[in-house]
Short mmCIF file of C-alpha atoms and ligand atoms in Angstrom, two decimals:
data_model
loop_
_atom_site.label_atom_id
_atom_site.label_comp_id
_atom_site.label_asym_id
_atom_site.label_seq_id
_atom_site.Cartn_x
_atom_site.Cartn_y
_atom_site.Cartn_z
CA MET A 11 104.69 211.60 99.58
CA ASP A 12 106.13 211.08 102.96
CA PHE A 13 104.88 211.40 106.36
CA SER A 14 107.20 214.17 107.45
CA GLU A 15 106.04 216.41 104.58
CA LEU A 16 102.06 216.16 106.28
CA GLY A 17 103.02 218.87 108.88
CA LEU A 18 102.78 216.36 112.00
CA SER A 19 104.46 216.61 115.28
CA PRO A 20 107.96 214.77 115.52
CA GLU A 21 106.30 212.48 118.62
CA LEU A 22 103.46 211.41 115.85
CA LEU A 23 105.88 210.65 113.16
CA ARG A 24 108.02 208.64 115.46
CA ALA A 25 104.70 206.56 116.64
CA VAL A 26 103.95 206.08 112.76
CA SER A 27 107.49 204.96 111.80
CA SER A 28 106.97 202.49 114.90
CA ALA A 29 103.59 201.21 113.63
CA GLY A 30 105.38 199.96 110.44
CA TYR A 31 103.94 202.99 107.82
CA THR A 32 106.45 204.39 105.51
CA THR A 33 104.37 206.33 103.11
CA PRO A 34 100.76 207.93 103.82
CA THR A 35 97.75 206.51 101.72
CA PRO A 36 95.87 208.91 99.56
CA ILE A 37 93.37 209.57 101.99
CA GLN A 38 96.00 210.37 104.46
CA GLN A 39 97.77 212.50 102.03
CA GLN A 40 94.44 214.64 101.18
CA SER A 41 92.89 215.09 104.82
CA ILE A 42 95.51 215.37 107.13
CA PRO A 43 96.73 218.90 106.15
CA HIS A 44 92.98 220.00 106.08
CA VAL A 45 92.13 218.75 109.40
CA SER A 46 95.40 220.08 111.16
CA ALA A 47 94.55 223.75 109.58
CA GLY A 48 91.06 223.25 111.00
CA ARG A 49 89.00 222.63 108.08
CA ASP A 50 85.74 220.49 108.08
CA VAL A 51 86.37 217.36 105.91
CA LEU A 52 83.81 215.28 104.07
CA GLY A 53 85.53 212.09 103.19
CA CYS A 54 84.26 209.57 100.81
CA ALA A 55 86.56 206.55 101.48
CA GLN A 56 86.00 202.74 102.41
CA THR A 57 87.68 201.32 105.47
CA GLY A 58 91.05 199.65 104.70
CA THR A 59 92.02 202.80 102.99
CA GLY A 60 93.96 204.34 105.94
CA LYS A 61 90.60 206.61 107.17
CA THR A 62 91.42 205.88 110.59
CA ALA A 63 94.89 207.58 110.74
CA SER A 64 93.48 210.63 108.23
CA PHE A 65 91.62 212.01 111.22
CA ALA A 66 93.41 210.28 114.32
CA LEU A 67 96.77 211.92 113.50
CA PRO A 68 95.82 215.39 113.34
CA MET A 69 93.82 215.11 115.87
CA ILE A 70 96.10 213.89 118.13
CA ASP A 71 98.70 216.88 117.38
CA LYS A 72 95.64 219.58 117.73
CA LEU A 73 94.55 217.92 121.03
CA ALA A 74 98.14 217.86 122.51
CA ALA A 75 97.90 221.30 123.73
CA GLY A 76 95.15 221.65 126.48
CA ARG A 77 93.77 219.29 129.29
CA ALA A 78 90.21 217.79 129.54
CA ARG A 79 88.00 218.89 132.28
CA ALA A 80 85.93 216.08 134.21
CA ARG A 81 82.80 214.93 132.30
CA MET A 82 83.98 217.24 129.36
CA PRO A 83 85.63 215.12 126.43
CA ARG A 84 87.30 217.39 124.03
CA SER A 85 86.67 215.58 120.74
CA LEU A 86 84.00 212.68 120.17
CA VAL A 87 84.18 210.07 117.63
CA LEU A 88 80.74 208.34 116.73
CA GLU A 89 81.28 205.20 115.10
CA PRO A 90 78.14 202.59 114.27
CA THR A 91 79.38 199.11 116.10
CA ARG A 92 81.48 198.36 119.39
CA GLU A 93 83.71 196.41 117.39
CA LEU A 94 84.51 199.52 115.11
CA ALA A 95 84.86 201.68 117.97
CA THR A 96 87.35 199.55 119.82
CA GLN A 97 89.16 199.41 116.83
CA VAL A 98 89.49 203.15 116.53
CA GLU A 99 89.96 203.59 120.28
CA ALA A 100 93.46 200.85 119.71
CA SER A 101 94.48 203.09 116.97
CA PHE A 102 94.19 206.34 118.80
CA GLU A 103 96.07 204.30 121.51
CA LEU A 104 98.98 203.63 118.98
CA TYR A 105 99.09 206.84 117.24
CA GLY A 106 99.14 208.62 120.48
CA LYS A 107 101.55 206.33 122.50
CA ASN A 108 104.26 209.56 122.60
CA HIS A 109 101.40 211.80 123.68
CA LYS A 110 99.57 212.34 127.14
CA LEU A 111 96.15 211.82 125.95
CA SER A 112 93.41 210.02 127.59
CA THR A 113 90.93 208.20 125.48
CA ALA A 114 87.49 206.37 126.68
CA LEU A 115 85.43 204.26 124.64
CA LEU A 116 81.76 204.09 125.39
CA ILE A 117 79.98 201.37 124.05
CA GLY A 118 77.15 199.03 124.55
CA GLY A 119 77.70 195.82 126.64
CA GLU A 120 80.10 197.16 129.21
CA SER A 121 79.78 198.11 132.54
CA PHE A 122 78.34 201.78 132.81
CA ALA A 123 80.63 202.03 136.06
CA ASP A 124 83.70 201.86 134.12
CA GLN A 125 83.16 203.94 131.87
CA GLU A 126 81.55 206.50 134.20
CA ARG A 127 84.80 206.50 136.14
CA LYS A 128 86.99 207.32 133.00
CA LEU A 129 84.63 210.16 132.32
CA ASP A 130 85.13 211.60 135.50
CA ARG A 131 88.93 211.70 135.43
CA GLY A 132 88.69 213.75 131.73
CA VAL A 133 88.90 212.66 128.55
CA ASP A 134 90.64 214.14 125.49
CA VAL A 135 89.28 211.34 122.59
CA LEU A 136 85.82 210.16 123.48
CA ILE A 137 85.07 207.01 121.25
CA ALA A 138 81.42 206.11 121.39
CA THR A 139 78.55 204.27 119.74
CA PRO A 140 75.55 206.54 119.65
CA GLY A 141 73.52 204.76 121.70
CA ARG A 142 75.64 204.49 124.85
CA MET A 143 76.80 208.23 124.30
CA LEU A 144 73.26 209.35 124.71
CA ASP A 145 72.30 206.95 127.84
CA LEU A 146 75.24 208.50 129.51
CA PHE A 147 74.34 211.84 128.42
CA GLU A 148 70.59 211.48 129.76
CA ARG A 149 71.94 209.95 133.13
CA GLY A 150 74.11 213.17 133.38
CA LYS A 151 77.35 211.74 133.45
CA ILE A 152 78.69 213.76 130.08
CA LEU A 153 78.54 217.15 129.27
CA LEU A 154 78.94 218.00 125.32
CA SER A 155 79.86 221.55 125.34
CA ASP A 156 83.46 221.32 125.39
CA VAL A 157 84.03 219.01 122.39
CA ARG A 158 85.61 220.72 119.75
CA ILE A 159 86.09 218.09 117.15
CA LEU A 160 83.55 215.60 115.92
CA VAL A 161 84.09 212.51 113.74
CA ILE A 162 81.49 211.07 112.44
CA ASP A 163 82.63 207.66 110.99
CA GLU A 164 80.88 205.21 108.84
CA ALA A 165 77.91 207.63 108.22
CA ASP A 166 76.43 205.43 105.37
CA ARG A 167 76.69 202.65 108.09
CA MET A 168 74.79 204.60 110.94
CA LEU A 169 72.03 205.24 108.13
CA ASP A 170 71.77 201.75 107.46
CA MET A 171 71.45 200.88 111.18
CA GLY A 172 68.77 203.73 112.09
CA PHE A 173 71.40 205.46 113.96
CA ILE A 174 70.58 208.81 112.27
CA PRO A 175 68.09 210.24 114.44
CA ASP A 176 70.66 209.55 117.66
CA VAL A 177 73.62 211.18 115.39
CA GLU A 178 71.49 214.30 114.57
CA ARG A 179 70.42 214.53 118.37
CA ILE A 180 74.16 214.11 119.58
CA VAL A 181 75.28 216.95 116.96
CA GLY A 182 72.42 219.15 118.25
CA LEU A 183 73.73 218.86 121.65
CA LEU A 184 77.45 220.44 120.68
CA SER A 185 78.82 223.81 120.42
CA LYS A 186 78.68 225.09 116.85
CA ASN A 187 82.30 226.40 117.17
CA ARG A 188 83.65 223.24 116.41
CA GLN A 189 85.18 221.09 113.98
CA THR A 190 83.57 218.27 111.81
CA LEU A 191 84.84 215.40 110.08
CA PHE A 192 82.55 213.11 108.22
CA PHE A 193 83.41 210.05 106.68
CA SER A 194 81.18 207.57 104.23
CA ALA A 195 82.25 204.73 102.39
CA THR A 196 79.19 205.64 99.95
CA MET A 197 77.73 208.69 99.19
CA PRO A 198 73.79 208.45 98.81
CA PRO A 199 71.75 211.70 98.36
CA GLU A 200 70.37 211.07 102.18
CA ILE A 201 74.05 211.10 103.49
CA ARG A 202 75.01 214.01 101.19
CA LYS A 203 71.82 215.85 102.69
CA LEU A 204 73.50 214.89 106.36
CA ALA A 205 76.80 216.06 105.29
CA ASP A 206 75.08 219.84 104.21
CA ALA A 207 73.53 219.92 107.75
CA PHE A 208 76.39 218.99 109.59
CA LEU A 209 79.42 220.47 107.89
CA ASN A 210 80.76 224.14 107.41
CA ASN A 211 82.20 224.66 104.13
CA PRO A 212 83.88 221.50 103.85
CA ILE A 213 86.73 220.22 102.05
CA GLU A 214 85.64 216.92 99.98
CA VAL A 215 88.18 214.19 99.63
CA SER A 216 87.33 211.08 97.84
CA VAL A 217 89.84 207.94 97.31
CA ALA A 218 87.74 205.60 95.75
CA PRO A 219 84.63 205.75 93.45
CA PRO A 220 82.13 204.96 95.63
CA ALA A 221 81.33 201.35 96.26
CA SER A 222 84.29 200.14 94.51
CA PRO A 223 85.80 197.04 95.75
CA ALA A 224 89.31 197.14 96.22
CA GLU A 225 91.46 196.41 93.10
CA THR A 226 93.42 193.80 95.18
CA VAL A 227 90.44 191.14 95.93
CA THR A 228 90.00 188.72 93.46
CA GLN A 229 86.12 187.98 93.01
CA SER A 230 84.65 184.56 92.36
CA LEU A 231 80.72 183.83 92.18
CA VAL A 232 79.18 180.05 92.12
CA VAL A 233 75.85 179.18 91.77
CA VAL A 234 74.55 176.18 93.29
CA ALA A 235 71.40 174.57 94.58
CA PRO A 236 70.44 175.82 98.10
CA GLU A 237 70.82 172.62 99.54
CA ASP A 238 74.69 172.35 97.89
CA LYS A 239 75.75 175.78 99.71
CA ARG A 240 77.40 174.43 102.55
CA GLU A 241 79.02 171.71 100.50
CA ALA A 242 79.95 174.15 98.39
CA LEU A 243 81.53 176.11 100.58
CA ARG A 244 83.52 173.15 101.92
CA ARG A 245 84.84 172.31 99.10
CA LEU A 246 85.90 175.72 98.40
CA ILE A 247 87.90 176.05 101.81
CA ARG A 248 89.62 172.83 100.80
CA SER A 249 90.71 173.82 97.60
CA GLU A 250 91.84 177.14 98.58
CA ASP A 251 94.95 178.42 100.59
CA VAL A 252 93.07 180.09 103.50
CA LYS A 253 94.93 181.53 105.50
CA ASN A 254 91.79 183.20 107.88
CA ALA A 255 88.42 183.76 106.36
CA LEU A 256 85.62 185.74 107.35
CA ILE A 257 82.34 183.74 106.22
CA PHE A 258 79.30 186.27 106.06
CA CYS A 259 75.63 185.09 106.11
CA ASN A 260 72.85 187.16 106.18
CA ARG A 261 71.07 185.93 109.59
CA LYS A 262 72.31 185.66 112.68
CA LYS A 263 70.43 182.33 112.86
CA ASP A 264 72.51 181.08 110.07
CA VAL A 265 75.69 182.13 111.56
CA ASP A 266 75.11 179.69 114.11
CA ILE A 267 73.48 177.03 112.07
CA LEU A 268 76.93 177.34 109.62
CA TYR A 269 79.18 177.62 112.35
CA LYS A 270 77.93 174.29 114.20
CA SER A 271 77.58 172.58 110.63
CA LEU A 272 81.44 173.50 109.85
CA THR A 273 83.03 172.74 113.25
CA LYS A 274 81.28 169.36 112.80
CA HIS A 275 82.77 168.58 109.31
CA GLY A 276 86.43 169.31 111.95
CA PHE A 277 86.73 172.54 110.67
CA ASP A 278 88.58 175.20 112.95
CA ALA A 279 85.35 177.81 112.98
CA ALA A 280 84.01 180.28 115.48
CA ALA A 281 80.94 182.49 115.12
CA LEU A 282 80.52 186.41 115.65
CA HIS A 283 77.17 188.23 116.04
CA GLY A 284 75.23 190.61 118.13
CA ASP A 285 73.28 188.14 120.34
CA MET A 286 76.63 186.86 121.88
CA SER A 287 77.28 188.95 125.01
CA GLN A 288 80.32 191.70 124.19
CA PRO A 289 82.87 189.70 126.21
CA LYS A 290 82.53 186.63 123.76
CA ARG A 291 82.61 188.76 121.04
CA THR A 292 85.71 190.43 121.83
CA GLU A 293 87.53 187.47 122.86
CA THR A 294 86.11 185.34 119.70
CA LEU A 295 87.88 188.68 117.89
CA GLU A 296 91.30 188.48 119.36
CA ARG A 297 91.69 184.78 119.31
CA PHE A 298 90.67 185.44 115.60
CA LYS A 299 93.41 187.70 115.26
CA ARG A 300 95.90 185.75 117.16
CA ASP A 301 95.24 183.52 114.47
CA GLU A 302 94.03 181.06 116.61
CA ILE A 303 90.78 179.92 115.24
CA ARG A 304 90.78 180.03 111.06
CA LEU A 305 87.12 180.44 109.95
CA LEU A 306 84.52 183.51 111.36
CA VAL A 307 81.43 182.83 110.65
CA CYS A 308 79.45 186.14 111.05
CA SER A 309 77.07 188.60 110.20
CA ASP A 310 77.49 192.29 108.51
CA VAL A 311 76.65 194.43 111.67
CA ALA A 312 79.27 192.20 113.88
CA ALA A 313 81.92 192.59 111.51
CA ARG A 314 81.78 195.67 109.72
CA GLY A 315 84.85 197.72 109.57
CA LEU A 316 86.88 195.14 111.64
CA ASP A 317 90.57 195.62 110.53
CA ILE A 318 92.14 192.06 110.51
CA GLN A 319 95.56 191.93 109.12
CA GLY A 320 96.40 189.94 106.40
CA LEU A 321 92.98 188.02 105.96
CA SER A 322 93.21 185.82 103.11
CA HIS A 323 89.77 185.57 102.07
CA VAL A 324 86.18 186.24 102.19
CA PHE A 325 82.99 184.34 101.49
CA ASN A 326 79.88 185.22 101.14
CA PHE A 327 77.60 181.89 102.16
CA ASP A 328 74.51 184.18 101.36
CA VAL A 329 74.51 186.97 98.80
CA PRO A 330 73.98 189.79 100.68
CA TYR A 331 70.39 191.60 100.24
CA HIS A 332 72.24 195.14 99.64
CA ALA A 333 74.78 195.78 97.24
CA GLU A 334 76.96 198.14 99.69
CA ASP A 335 77.26 195.21 101.91
CA TYR A 336 79.03 193.14 99.25
CA VAL A 337 81.41 196.05 99.15
CA HIS A 338 81.95 196.23 102.76
CA ARG A 339 82.28 192.52 102.84
CA ILE A 340 85.00 191.77 100.26
CA GLY A 341 86.79 195.16 101.37
CA ARG A 342 87.86 192.97 104.86
CA THR A 343 90.46 191.17 102.60
CA GLY A 344 92.72 192.70 100.03
CA ARG A 345 93.51 195.45 102.56
CA ALA A 346 96.57 198.31 102.24
CA GLY A 347 97.55 196.50 99.00
CA ARG A 348 97.56 192.92 100.15
CA GLU A 349 96.28 190.32 97.74
CA GLY A 350 92.70 188.74 98.90
CA ARG A 351 90.30 186.55 97.64
CA SER A 352 86.33 186.58 97.67
CA PHE A 353 84.08 183.66 96.84
CA THR A 354 80.13 184.50 96.80
CA ILE A 355 77.78 181.45 96.91
CA ALA A 356 74.71 182.37 95.17
CA ALA A 357 71.25 180.18 94.90
CA PRO A 358 69.35 180.67 91.87
CA GLU A 359 66.60 182.86 93.41
CA ASP A 360 69.48 185.22 94.41
CA GLY A 361 69.58 186.61 90.80
CA LYS A 362 68.29 189.83 91.52
CA ASN A 363 70.91 190.66 94.34
CA VAL A 364 73.68 189.76 92.41
CA ALA A 365 72.33 191.47 89.31
CA ALA A 366 72.42 194.73 91.96
CA ILE A 367 75.68 194.20 93.12
CA GLN A 368 77.14 193.62 89.45
CA LYS A 369 75.37 197.49 88.77
CA LEU A 370 76.80 198.81 91.57
CA ILE A 371 80.29 197.61 91.26
CA LYS A 372 80.28 198.13 87.49
CA ARG A 373 81.58 194.81 86.44
CA ASP A 374 80.28 191.20 86.40
CA ILE A 375 81.69 188.87 88.73
CA PRO A 376 83.49 185.93 87.48
CA VAL A 377 81.68 182.49 87.70
CA ILE A 378 83.13 179.75 88.39
CA THR A 379 82.18 176.07 89.05
CA ILE A 380 82.81 173.59 91.66
CA PRO A 381 83.89 169.90 90.64
CA GLY A 382 81.49 167.64 91.87
CA ILE A 383 78.65 170.09 92.41
CA PRO A 384 76.33 170.88 89.99
CA THR A 385 76.13 174.66 88.73
CA GLU A 386 72.73 176.26 88.62
CA GLU A 387 71.43 179.37 86.51
CA LEU A 388 70.86 182.65 88.12
CA ASP A 389 67.10 183.47 87.66
CA PHE A 390 67.12 187.40 87.38
CA GLU A 391 63.31 187.47 87.38
CA GLY A 392 62.18 186.08 90.44
CA GLU A 393 59.63 183.76 88.88
CA ARG A 394 60.99 180.38 90.60
CA SER A 395 62.48 179.74 93.77
CA HIS A 396 64.75 176.92 92.68
CA ARG A 397 64.62 174.99 89.30
CA GLY A 398 66.18 171.82 90.68
CA ARG A 399 69.08 170.20 90.18
CA GLY A 400 71.39 169.57 87.15
CA ARG A 401 72.03 172.51 85.25
CA ARG A 402 75.73 172.96 84.23
CA SER A 403 76.00 176.41 83.02
CA ALA A 404 76.14 179.28 85.06
CA LYS A 405 75.73 182.31 82.65
CA PRO A 406 77.64 185.93 83.46
CA VAL A 407 75.29 188.42 84.01
CA ARG A 408 74.51 190.20 80.51
CA GLN A 409 73.77 193.83 80.24
CA GLU A 410 70.33 193.82 79.43
CA GLN A 411 69.74 191.36 82.47
CA ARG A 412 71.56 194.00 84.86
CA GLU A 413 68.51 196.32 85.46
CA PRO A 414 65.98 194.21 87.87
CA LYS A 415 63.01 196.38 89.20
CA ARG A 416 63.56 197.60 92.51
CA GLU A 417 60.83 196.37 94.93
CA ALA A 418 58.96 199.37 96.84
CA VAL A 419 60.76 199.73 100.00
CA LYS A 420 58.55 199.67 102.80
CA SER A 421 59.97 202.35 105.42
CA PRO A 422 60.48 201.20 109.06
CA ARG A 423 61.83 204.26 110.16
CA ARG A 424 58.96 206.42 108.40
CA ASP A 425 56.52 203.67 110.59
CA GLN A 426 58.17 204.55 113.40
CA LYS A 427 57.81 208.56 112.81
CA ARG A 428 54.06 207.96 112.72
CA ASP A 429 53.61 205.74 115.50
CA ALA A 430 56.22 207.78 117.90
CA PRO A 431 54.65 210.02 120.29
CA ARG A 432 54.63 213.75 119.52
CA ASP A 433 57.70 214.86 121.63
CA THR A 434 60.18 212.17 120.12
CA THR A 435 63.54 213.10 118.44
CA VAL A 436 62.73 211.47 115.17
CA VAL A 437 63.00 214.52 113.06
CA THR A 438 64.40 213.33 109.78
CA PRO A 439 62.51 211.07 107.64
CA PHE A 440 65.09 209.34 106.07
CA PRO A 441 63.79 206.62 103.82
CA LYS A 442 65.42 203.14 104.96
CA ARG A 443 66.75 201.12 102.47
CA ARG A 444 66.22 197.62 103.83
CA SER A 445 63.22 196.10 101.90
CA GLN A 446 63.61 192.62 103.45
CA PRO A 447 63.80 191.41 106.97
CA VAL A 448 67.56 191.79 108.41
CA ASP A 449 68.77 190.80 111.60
CA HIS A 450 70.60 193.62 113.26
CA ASP A 451 73.36 192.48 115.33
CA ASP A 452 73.88 195.03 117.95
CA ALA A 453 69.92 195.59 118.05
CA PRO A 454 68.20 192.79 120.63
CA ASN A 455 65.72 194.74 121.47
CA ALA A 456 64.66 197.27 118.75
CA PRO A 457 65.65 196.01 115.05
CA GLY A 458 67.66 199.13 113.54
CA PHE A 459 69.06 200.46 116.91
CA GLY A 460 72.21 199.58 117.80
CA ASP A 461 72.51 198.41 121.03
CA HIS A 462 70.76 201.34 121.93
CA MET A 463 66.72 201.46 122.55
CA PRO A 464 66.12 205.04 122.31
CA ALA A 465 64.19 206.71 124.78
CA PHE A 466 61.18 207.01 122.58
CA LEU A 467 60.74 203.61 122.38
CA ARG A 468 61.09 202.58 125.81
CA ARG A 469 57.85 204.68 126.45
CA ALA A 470 55.54 201.97 125.75
CA VAL A 471 54.67 202.26 121.83
CA PRO A 472 54.05 198.43 121.83
CA SER A 473 53.44 198.65 117.92
CA VAL A 474 56.90 199.76 117.30
CA ALA A 475 58.62 198.12 120.01
CA SER A 476 57.05 194.76 119.41
CA ARG A 477 58.34 194.69 115.46
CA GLY A 478 60.63 192.51 114.69
P1 LIG B 24 91.76 201.80 108.12
O1 LIG B 24 91.01 201.92 106.85
O2 LIG B 24 91.63 202.77 108.86
O3 LIG B 24 90.79 200.89 108.89
O4 LIG B 24 92.89 201.40 107.86
C1 LIG B 24 93.44 199.88 107.67
C2 LIG B 24 94.73 199.48 107.72
O5 LIG B 24 95.90 199.90 107.11
C3 LIG B 24 94.76 199.48 109.30
O6 LIG B 24 95.67 198.27 109.41
C4 LIG B 24 96.12 200.54 109.11
O7 LIG B 24 97.13 200.17 110.59
C5 LIG B 24 96.76 200.09 108.06
N1 LIG B 24 97.64 201.71 107.59
C6 LIG B 24 97.05 202.56 107.70
N2 LIG B 24 97.73 203.61 107.25
C7 LIG B 24 98.85 202.83 106.84
C8 LIG B 24 99.76 203.66 106.11
N3 LIG B 24 100.28 204.74 105.69
N4 LIG B 24 100.97 202.27 105.77
C9 LIG B 24 100.53 201.44 106.12
N5 LIG B 24 99.41 200.57 106.60
C10 LIG B 24 98.69 201.85 106.89
#
């Protein structure tokens, strides 16, 4: 199929062609005609599949006729992280270069004044993280009654980050006379329920089975003692032809520690996490994209959805607590049909998490050994923290070992609901999936709320606000 068969305008076809695209990706083929026809769309697609263009291209054509009024955006794209929002704005700029549409980015960590000025001039496409969007709404700087197209992107990540109450509130502020496009990499029941609430008779499109990692990524697993993990990483990096790599840690503090350690050992590395200022994050990312830095040590939230062309490797310095994060992490490489390689460095006590990943992706991750580093065995029962060194065989996970008992999940969202004052906007008891303490990168003040401290938390509820 060719782009010209999708009913897009000549201006868009020129922009797509100068972006170097020749053939629409499967999600683009499936979505674009329906979005153009005004249908609601429920899309199940990973990042890296061309998802952004699947909504941005038809939106640009639909918005071409008409003008935005001051403070009254005509379309709204909600993204879970600042980086992803920035990237989506860049896509709108790229695809819309032959149109005269105005875009604005509302993200935390940037000046309110600049964002307000843009809103005053009239915005056709508003791209926002939920927190900053509500802040500006509460300040009376934005009116949502003209929004005719709403995109909720990365819905499962919004859920993970505790943004769903904010998203619900925003949707409640919009006119019912709108088109809604809803995308998620995975479709767990909570997300399906949300989609039912937000969408009107949607077309469902799905380009990969939920949570299937890109086929173009060659995955490997090493199991070593915790104290050998850094050495294992260094040896892997040296033995691989690493053009550029993301190295994931589970916690922000470990991002810093690992970054410093790599730098000390002479590697060309930088760090990316949510405690860094927004300008610093943007600058680091730009340098990485320009190939001025080879290794970027990062946490899940900071790196979520980053589209870095031709990334050759992903290293999981820590096994992610949540199997879905594994899929998101390794999806940073092997994009748009390119080959990529991922290495996961596990310690014995990560057995349960490795088992959960293998269950999710429905395959075993091939186990490799690193010359000079003792290989350990994964502990699937959680009965030991670390058995000591010297074991040489890391057995692949057998079927009967792959059914770890799930821990009862304590739901911080429910606690917040219980503790919150009665007039709060917390209305939906979505169970949180986090069962372990997680550093939420974009949440310096309130874990789980991104770059936004919701109003109800600001109203002095110490037991919630101080929860860390
Ligand atoms: P996304 O899933 O939207 O993050 O897109 C992933 C990458 O694929 C981005 O770098 C896009 O520029 C690229 N891309 C999107 N559509 C196409 C296409 N039809 N052909 C080639 N590359 C594409």
